[in-house]
CSV table of C-alpha atoms and ligand atoms in Angstrom, one decimal:
chain,number,residue,atom,x,y,z
A,842,MET,CA,95.3,204.8,16.6
A,843,THR,CA,98.3,207.1,16.9
A,844,ILE,CA,98.0,210.6,16.7
A,845,GLU,CA,100.1,210.7,13.2
A,846,GLU,CA,97.3,208.8,11.6
A,847,PHE,CA,94.9,211.9,11.9
A,848,VAL,CA,96.9,213.8,10.0
A,849,TYR,CA,96.0,214.4,6.5
A,850,THR,CA,98.0,213.4,3.8
A,851,ALA,CA,96.4,212.1,1.0
A,852,SER,CA,96.3,214.0,-2.0
A,853,LYS,CA,92.8,216.0,-2.7
A,854,GLN,CA,90.4,216.2,-5.2
A,855,GLU,CA,89.3,219.4,-6.6
A,856,ILE,CA,86.6,221.4,-4.6
A,857,LYS,CA,85.9,224.7,-5.1
A,858,THR,CA,82.6,225.3,-3.4
A,859,GLY,CA,79.9,223.5,-1.4
A,860,SER,CA,78.0,223.5,2.4
A,861,VAL,CA,77.2,220.8,5.0
A,862,THR,CA,75.2,221.0,7.5
A,863,TRP,CA,75.5,218.7,11.0
A,864,ILE,CA,72.9,218.8,13.9
A,865,SER,CA,75.0,217.7,16.8
A,866,PRO,CA,73.8,216.9,20.7
A,867,SER,CA,75.4,217.5,24.0
A,868,ASN,CA,76.2,215.0,26.4
A,869,ILE,CA,75.8,214.4,29.9
A,870,ALA,CA,78.7,212.4,32.0
A,871,LEU,CA,78.1,210.1,34.4
A,872,VAL,CA,81.7,209.1,35.4
A,873,LYS,CA,82.8,212.6,35.2
A,874,TYR,CA,86.7,214.5,33.1
A,875,TRP,CA,87.7,217.0,35.6
A,876,GLY,CA,91.6,217.8,34.9
A,877,LYS,CA,93.4,217.6,31.6
A,878,LYS,CA,96.7,217.5,30.5
A,879,LYS,CA,98.3,219.0,27.4
A,880,ASP,CA,96.8,219.4,24.3
A,881,GLN,CA,93.3,218.5,25.7
A,882,ILE,CA,94.3,214.8,27.1
A,883,PRO,CA,92.0,213.9,30.0
A,884,ALA,CA,93.4,213.1,33.6
A,885,ASN,CA,91.0,210.0,33.5
A,886,PRO,CA,88.6,208.6,31.8
A,887,SER,CA,84.6,209.6,31.7
A,888,ILE,CA,81.4,208.0,29.9
A,889,SER,CA,78.3,209.9,28.9
A,890,PHE,CA,74.8,209.5,28.1
A,891,THR,CA,74.8,210.9,24.5
A,892,LEU,CA,71.2,213.5,24.9
A,893,ASN,CA,68.7,213.5,22.1
A,894,ASN,CA,66.8,217.3,22.3
A,895,CYS,CA,69.7,219.6,22.9
A,896,LYS,CA,71.9,220.1,20.8
A,897,THR,CA,73.3,222.5,17.8
A,898,THR,CA,72.9,222.7,13.9
A,899,THR,CA,76.3,224.0,12.0
A,900,THR,CA,76.1,224.5,8.3
A,901,LEU,CA,79.3,225.3,7.1
A,902,GLU,CA,79.7,226.8,3.3
A,903,PHE,CA,83.4,226.6,2.2
A,904,SER,CA,84.8,228.3,-1.2
A,905,LYS,CA,88.2,227.7,-2.4
A,906,LYS,CA,91.1,230.8,-2.1
A,907,LYS,CA,93.2,231.9,-4.8
A,908,ALA,CA,95.9,230.7,-2.7
A,909,ALA,CA,96.2,229.0,1.0
A,910,GLY,CA,95.6,232.0,3.2
A,911,ASP,CA,95.1,232.9,6.9
A,912,ILE,CA,92.9,230.5,9.0
A,913,THR,CA,91.3,233.1,11.2
A,914,ASP,CA,89.4,234.6,7.9
A,915,PHE,CA,85.7,233.3,8.3
A,916,ASP,CA,82.4,234.4,9.1
A,917,LEU,CA,80.5,233.4,12.1
A,918,TYR,CA,76.8,234.1,12.6
A,919,PHE,CA,75.3,232.6,15.5
A,920,GLU,CA,71.2,232.2,15.2
A,921,GLY,CA,71.4,234.5,12.3
A,922,SER,CA,73.7,237.6,13.7
A,923,SER,CA,77.7,237.7,13.4
A,924,LYS,CA,78.8,237.4,16.2
A,925,PRO,CA,82.5,238.6,16.9
A,926,GLU,CA,83.1,237.6,20.2
A,927,PHE,CA,82.6,233.9,19.5
A,928,LYS,CA,85.3,234.1,17.1
A,929,PRO,CA,88.6,233.6,19.5
A,930,LYS,CA,87.4,230.2,20.4
A,931,ILE,CA,86.9,228.9,16.6
A,932,ASN,CA,90.3,230.5,16.4
A,933,SER,CA,91.8,228.3,18.4
A,934,PHE,CA,90.1,225.2,17.1
A,935,PHE,CA,91.2,226.1,13.7
A,936,ALA,CA,95.0,226.4,15.2
A,937,ARG,CA,95.0,223.4,16.8
A,938,ILE,CA,93.3,221.2,14.2
A,939,GLU,CA,95.6,222.7,11.3
A,940,LYS,CA,97.9,220.6,11.7
A,941,TYR,CA,95.6,217.4,11.3
A,942,CYS,CA,93.4,219.2,8.7
A,943,PRO,CA,95.8,221.5,6.2
A,944,TYR,CA,93.4,222.1,3.9
A,945,ILE,CA,91.6,224.4,6.4
A,946,LYS,CA,94.2,227.0,5.1
A,947,ASP,CA,92.9,226.4,1.5
A,948,TYR,CA,89.7,227.2,2.3
A,949,LYS,CA,86.9,230.2,3.3
A,950,PHE,CA,84.7,229.8,5.8
A,951,THR,CA,81.0,230.9,6.8
A,952,ILE,CA,79.9,229.3,9.7
A,953,SER,CA,75.9,229.4,10.9
A,954,THR,CA,75.2,227.8,13.6
A,955,GLU,CA,72.5,227.6,16.3
A,956,ASN,CA,71.1,225.9,19.4
A,957,SER,CA,67.8,223.6,20.3
A,958,PHE,CA,67.9,225.5,23.8
A,959,PRO,CA,67.8,229.2,25.1
A,960,HIS,CA,71.9,230.2,24.8
A,961,SER,CA,71.7,231.9,28.4
A,962,SER,CA,70.0,228.9,29.8
A,963,GLY,CA,73.5,227.8,31.4
A,964,ILE,CA,73.2,224.6,29.4
A,965,ALA,CA,77.1,224.4,27.8
A,966,SER,CA,76.8,224.3,24.0
A,967,SER,CA,80.8,223.4,23.8
A,968,ALA,CA,80.5,220.1,23.5
A,969,SER,CA,77.7,220.1,20.8
A,970,GLY,CA,79.0,223.1,19.3
A,971,MET,CA,82.3,222.2,18.7
A,972,SER,CA,81.5,218.4,17.5
A,973,ALA,CA,79.0,219.9,14.9
A,974,LEU,CA,81.8,222.2,13.8
A,975,ALA,CA,84.4,219.2,13.6
A,976,LEU,CA,82.0,217.2,12.2
A,977,CYS,CA,81.4,219.8,9.2
A,978,ILE,CA,85.4,219.8,8.8
A,979,MET,CA,85.3,216.3,8.5
A,980,SER,CA,82.7,216.1,5.4
A,981,LEU,CA,84.8,218.8,3.8
A,982,GLU,CA,87.5,216.4,4.4
A,983,LYS,CA,85.6,213.3,2.9
A,984,GLU,CA,84.9,215.4,-0.2
A,985,LEU,CA,88.5,215.7,-0.3
A,986,ASN,CA,89.2,212.5,0.5
A,987,PRO,CA,85.8,210.4,-0.8
A,988,ALA,CA,88.4,207.1,0.7
A,989,ILE,CA,88.0,207.4,4.0
A,990,ASP,CA,85.7,205.2,5.8
A,991,GLU,CA,83.1,206.0,8.2
A,992,GLU,CA,85.0,204.4,11.0
A,993,PHE,CA,87.6,206.8,10.6
A,994,PHE,CA,85.5,210.1,10.0
A,995,ASN,CA,84.1,209.1,13.6
A,996,LYS,CA,86.9,208.8,14.8
A,997,LYS,CA,88.7,212.0,13.4
A,998,ALA,CA,85.6,214.0,13.8
A,999,SER,CA,86.1,212.9,18.1
A,1000,PHE,CA,89.7,213.7,17.9
A,1001,LEU,CA,88.9,217.0,16.3
A,1002,ALA,CA,86.2,217.7,18.2
A,1003,ARG,CA,88.3,217.1,21.4
A,1004,LEU,CA,90.7,220.0,20.7
A,1005,GLY,CA,88.1,222.4,20.4
A,1006,SER,CA,86.4,221.4,23.8
A,1007,GLY,CA,87.3,218.1,25.5
A,1008,SER,CA,83.9,216.6,26.3
A,1009,ALA,CA,82.5,217.1,23.0
A,1010,CYS,CA,84.4,214.2,21.3
A,1011,ARG,CA,81.5,212.2,23.9
A,1012,SER,CA,79.1,213.8,21.0
A,1013,ILE,CA,79.6,212.0,17.4
A,1014,GLU,CA,77.7,209.3,18.5
A,1015,GLY,CA,75.2,207.3,21.2
A,1016,PRO,CA,74.1,206.1,23.5
A,1017,LEU,CA,76.6,205.8,25.6
A,1018,ILE,CA,80.6,207.1,24.9
A,1019,ILE,CA,83.7,206.4,26.8
A,1020,TRP,CA,86.7,209.0,26.6
A,1021,GLY,CA,90.1,208.4,28.0
A,1022,LYS,CA,92.2,205.1,28.1
A,1023,HIS,CA,90.7,202.6,30.9
A,1024,VAL,CA,93.1,199.7,30.7
A,1025,LYS,CA,89.7,197.4,31.4
A,1026,THR,CA,87.8,199.0,28.7
A,1027,GLU,CA,88.9,197.5,24.9
A,1028,ASN,CA,89.7,200.4,22.5
A,1029,SER,CA,89.6,203.3,24.9
A,1030,SER,CA,91.8,206.0,23.7
A,1031,ASP,CA,92.6,209.7,25.2
A,1032,LEU,CA,92.5,210.9,22.0
A,1033,TYR,CA,88.7,210.3,20.7
A,1034,GLY,CA,85.7,209.2,22.5
A,1035,SER,CA,83.8,205.8,21.0
A,1036,LYS,CA,81.0,203.6,21.6
A,1037,TYR,CA,81.2,201.9,25.2
A,1038,PRO,CA,81.7,198.3,23.7
A,1039,TYR,CA,80.1,196.4,26.4
A,1040,GLU,CA,76.6,194.6,27.2
A,1041,VAL,CA,74.3,197.4,28.1
A,1042,ASN,CA,70.7,196.9,29.7
A,1043,ASP,CA,67.5,198.2,27.6
A,1044,ILE,CA,66.6,200.4,30.7
A,1045,PHE,CA,69.6,202.7,30.0
A,1046,LYS,CA,69.0,202.9,26.3
A,1047,ASN,CA,66.4,205.8,26.4
A,1048,TYR,CA,67.3,207.0,29.4
A,1049,GLN,CA,65.3,210.3,30.5
A,1050,ASP,CA,67.6,213.4,31.4
A,1051,THR,CA,65.0,216.1,32.8
A,1052,ILE,CA,67.5,219.2,32.8
A,1053,LEU,CA,66.2,221.8,35.8
A,1054,LEU,CA,67.6,225.2,34.8
A,1055,VAL,CA,68.4,226.5,37.9
A,1056,ASP,CA,70.6,229.4,37.9
A,1057,LYS,CA,71.1,230.4,33.7
A,1058,GLY,CA,74.0,233.2,34.2
A,1059,THR,CA,77.5,232.6,32.9
A,1060,LYS,CA,79.6,230.4,36.0
A,1061,GLN,CA,82.2,232.9,38.0
A,1062,VAL,CA,84.3,229.8,36.7
A,1063,SER,CA,85.3,228.4,33.4
A,1064,SER,CA,85.8,224.8,33.0
A,1065,SER,CA,89.0,225.5,31.7
A,1066,ILE,CA,90.4,227.0,35.0
A,1067,GLY,CA,88.5,224.4,36.9
A,1068,HIS,CA,90.4,221.5,34.8
A,1069,ASN,CA,93.7,223.5,35.2
A,1070,LEU,CA,93.1,223.9,39.1
A,1071,MET,CA,93.9,220.0,39.1
A,1072,HIS,CA,97.6,220.2,38.8
A,1073,GLY,CA,98.5,220.3,42.7
A,1074,HIS,CA,95.3,219.5,43.8
A,1075,PRO,CA,95.5,217.6,47.1
A,1076,PHE,CA,93.5,215.0,46.3
A,1077,ALA,CA,94.1,214.8,42.6
A,1078,GLU,CA,95.5,210.9,42.2
A,1079,ALA,CA,92.9,209.5,44.4
A,1080,ARG,CA,90.1,211.6,42.4
A,1081,PHE,CA,91.8,209.9,39.2
A,1082,GLN,CA,91.5,206.8,40.3
A,1083,GLN,CA,88.4,206.7,41.7
A,1084,ALA,CA,87.2,207.4,37.7
A,1085,HIS,CA,89.0,204.1,36.6
A,1086,SER,CA,87.4,202.3,39.3
A,1087,ASN,CA,84.0,203.6,38.7
A,1088,LEU,CA,84.2,202.5,35.7
A,1089,GLU,CA,84.9,198.7,35.9
A,1090,LYS,CA,81.9,198.8,38.5
A,1091,LEU,CA,80.0,200.3,35.8
A,1092,ARG,CA,80.4,197.2,33.6
A,1093,GLU,CA,78.5,195.1,35.3
A,1094,ILE,CA,75.8,197.8,36.3
A,1095,PHE,CA,75.2,198.7,32.8
A,1096,LYS,CA,74.9,194.7,32.0
A,1097,SER,CA,72.7,193.6,34.8
A,1098,GLY,CA,70.5,197.3,35.4
A,1099,ASP,CA,71.7,197.6,38.6
A,1100,LEU,CA,70.1,200.8,39.3
A,1101,LYS,CA,70.4,201.4,43.0
A,1102,ALA,CA,74.3,200.6,42.0
A,1103,PHE,CA,74.3,203.0,39.0
A,1104,ILE,CA,72.6,205.4,41.2
A,1105,LYS,CA,75.7,205.5,43.8
A,1106,ILE,CA,78.0,206.1,41.9
A,1107,VAL,CA,76.2,208.8,39.4
A,1108,GLU,CA,75.3,210.8,41.8
A,1109,SER,CA,79.1,210.2,44.1
A,1110,GLU,CA,81.0,211.2,40.8
A,1111,ALA,CA,78.9,214.4,40.6
A,1112,LEU,CA,79.4,215.4,44.4
A,1113,THR,CA,83.1,214.3,43.8
A,1114,LEU,CA,83.5,216.7,41.0
A,1115,HIS,CA,82.1,219.7,42.9
A,1116,ALA,CA,84.1,218.7,46.0
A,1117,MET,CA,87.2,218.5,43.8
A,1118,MET,CA,86.2,222.7,43.1
A,1119,MET,CA,85.4,223.4,46.8
A,1120,SER,CA,88.7,222.1,47.2
A,1121,SER,CA,90.9,223.6,45.0
A,1122,ASN,CA,93.3,226.0,45.4
A,1123,PRO,CA,91.7,229.3,44.9
A,1124,TYR,CA,88.3,227.0,45.8
A,1125,PHE,CA,85.1,228.0,44.7
A,1126,ILE,CA,81.5,226.8,44.9
A,1127,LEU,CA,79.0,226.3,41.3
A,1128,MET,CA,76.3,225.0,43.6
A,1129,LYS,CA,73.5,227.3,44.2
A,1130,PRO,CA,71.1,226.8,47.4
A,1131,ASN,CA,68.1,225.6,45.3
A,1132,THR,CA,70.7,222.5,43.6
A,1133,LEU,CA,71.1,221.6,47.6
A,1134,GLU,CA,67.5,222.2,47.9
A,1135,ILE,CA,66.6,219.9,44.9
A,1136,ILE,CA,69.2,217.5,45.5
A,1137,ASN,CA,67.6,217.0,49.0
A,1138,ARG,CA,64.0,216.8,47.6
A,1139,ILE,CA,65.3,213.8,45.1
A,1140,TRP,CA,66.7,211.9,47.8
A,1141,SER,CA,63.5,212.3,50.1
A,1142,PHE,CA,61.3,211.4,46.9
A,1143,ARG,CA,63.2,208.2,46.1
A,1144,GLU,CA,63.6,207.1,49.5
A,1145,GLU,CA,59.3,207.5,50.0
A,1146,THR,CA,58.6,206.0,46.6
A,1147,GLY,CA,61.4,203.8,46.0
A,1148,LEU,CA,61.6,205.0,42.5
A,1149,PRO,CA,65.0,205.2,40.8
A,1150,VAL,CA,65.2,209.0,40.4
A,1151,CYS,CA,68.9,210.1,40.9
A,1152,PHE,CA,70.5,213.6,39.9
A,1153,THR,CA,73.9,214.3,38.3
A,1154,LEU,CA,75.5,217.5,37.7
A,1155,ASP,CA,77.9,219.5,35.4
A,1156,ALA,CA,80.3,222.1,36.1
A,1157,GLY,CA,77.0,224.7,37.4
A,1158,ALA,CA,74.1,224.8,39.5
A,1159,ASN,CA,71.5,223.2,36.8
A,1160,VAL,CA,70.5,219.9,37.9
A,1161,HIS,CA,70.1,216.9,35.2
A,1162,VAL,CA,67.3,214.6,37.3
A,1163,LEU,CA,68.0,210.9,35.3
A,1164,TYR,CA,65.5,208.3,35.4
A,1165,PRO,CA,64.2,205.1,33.0
A,1166,GLU,CA,61.6,205.9,30.8
A,1167,LYS,CA,59.1,203.3,32.1
A,1168,ASN,CA,59.2,205.5,35.3
A,1169,LYS,CA,58.5,208.8,33.3
A,1170,SER,CA,54.9,210.0,34.0
A,1171,GLU,CA,55.6,209.7,38.2
A,1172,ILE,CA,59.0,211.2,37.6
A,1173,LEU,CA,58.1,213.9,36.0
A,1174,GLU,CA,54.6,214.5,38.1
A,1175,PHE,CA,56.9,215.3,40.9
A,1176,ILE,CA,59.2,217.3,38.7
A,1177,LYS,CA,56.4,219.6,38.3
A,1178,ASN,CA,55.4,219.6,41.6
A,1179,GLU,CA,58.0,219.8,43.9
A,1180,LEU,CA,61.4,220.7,41.5
A,1181,VAL,CA,60.1,222.8,39.0
A,1182,ALA,CA,59.9,226.3,42.3
A,1183,TYR,CA,63.3,225.5,42.5
A,1184,CYS,CA,64.3,226.6,38.9
A,1185,GLU,CA,64.9,229.9,37.6
A,1186,LYS,CA,61.7,231.3,35.7
A,1187,GLU,CA,60.6,227.8,36.2
A,1188,GLN,CA,62.0,226.4,33.3
A,1189,TYR,CA,63.5,223.3,33.0
A,1190,LEU,CA,64.2,221.1,29.2
A,1191,CYS,CA,63.3,217.6,28.8
A,1192,ASP,CA,65.7,215.2,26.6
A,1193,GLU,CA,66.9,211.8,26.6
A,1194,VAL,CA,69.2,209.5,25.2
A,1195,GLY,CA,70.1,209.7,21.8
A,1196,LYS,CA,72.1,208.2,18.9
A,1197,GLY,CA,74.8,211.0,18.3
A,1198,ALA,CA,74.7,213.5,15.3
A,1199,GLU,CA,73.1,213.3,11.9
A,1200,LYS,CA,74.4,215.0,8.7
A,1201,LEU,CA,71.4,217.0,7.2
B,1322,PMV,O1,84.8,220.1,28.0
B,1322,PMV,P1,85.1,220.7,29.1
B,1322,PMV,O2,86.3,221.3,29.0
B,1322,PMV,O3,83.9,222.0,29.2
B,1322,PMV,O4,84.7,219.8,30.6
B,1322,PMV,C1,83.4,218.8,30.7
B,1322,PMV,C2,83.3,218.9,32.3
B,1322,PMV,C3,82.3,218.7,32.8
B,1322,PMV,O5,81.3,219.1,32.2
B,1322,PMV,C4,82.2,218.7,34.4
B,1322,PMV,C5,82.3,216.9,33.0
B,1322,PMV,C6,82.3,216.1,31.6
B,1322,PMV,O6,83.0,215.0,31.9
B,1322,PMV,O7,81.1,216.5,31.0
């Protein structure tokens, strides 16, 4: 699909007021998105597991104004309290989507949102939050134009979510979502995320992700600054090529369920992401000493037991521990006995691969 096809041009049903609620999950990338072009176009393709338990619930109430007006005129509640500090992010989201959803000017919105995970957990809520809001906007669009089908609905929801926060476009559906043009993957697009279209071994369908909360503070460097530092980065081109090649290698791995090969790619992707941060100008480090302790303990445990447990990282110090469901009891035991001590206040979250967002 082209960008123009996402511009709303249909006639509109007369909708005066309404309310819609979506629950949308977070996701964890296996091949990482790091570096972007204008309008949130990724510098390389990425693939992620959609999660199941870390999610945002957003209700959008809308009422038609007497005349089309300012898109910044909305109320925002986070976990029941008014949150003016979250407004600038939503303002820029509305400004970016206005061209594709001109009807947003006709409505006064009240947005009420809450997360299933603690706000100060160091878990980014932008993927679940922006996808939930994009889905609410699409539900309004569907009321205005009931002719749109599910495929277009999901694509445009992902397209809009991307404009809010790049990785959010991978949270609409599940279990494995690819985003970014990859010549070896049919129908992949820079504009939206879509379901991985090839065979996936059953081992990956209920893969576990235990998130170890190593540092719950705010990150010193935001993702948007990090993405921008890939412009002019000495290793950028090689990194982008590597992401293409890792995606190609994963095709056979997803089919066969070869976990040794899976682990090699996933851990290398996580460390490469952080290597890009450490070698940018200015350079920075988001891992903490306990992140490294955990990684080393995972490696020793894997060596000793032969169990297929591995880690990935996002742009922070927390560690995502990934493993098959059939090994859950032994690996959770290991996590509790050996890893939790390295978490802030011994906190961790148990998640697993999920199916995507749900309308309430
Ligand atoms: O969606 P953003 O702009 O917050 O970027 C997220 C980037 C990573 O989480 C580090 C990687 C990814 O692909 O999710």
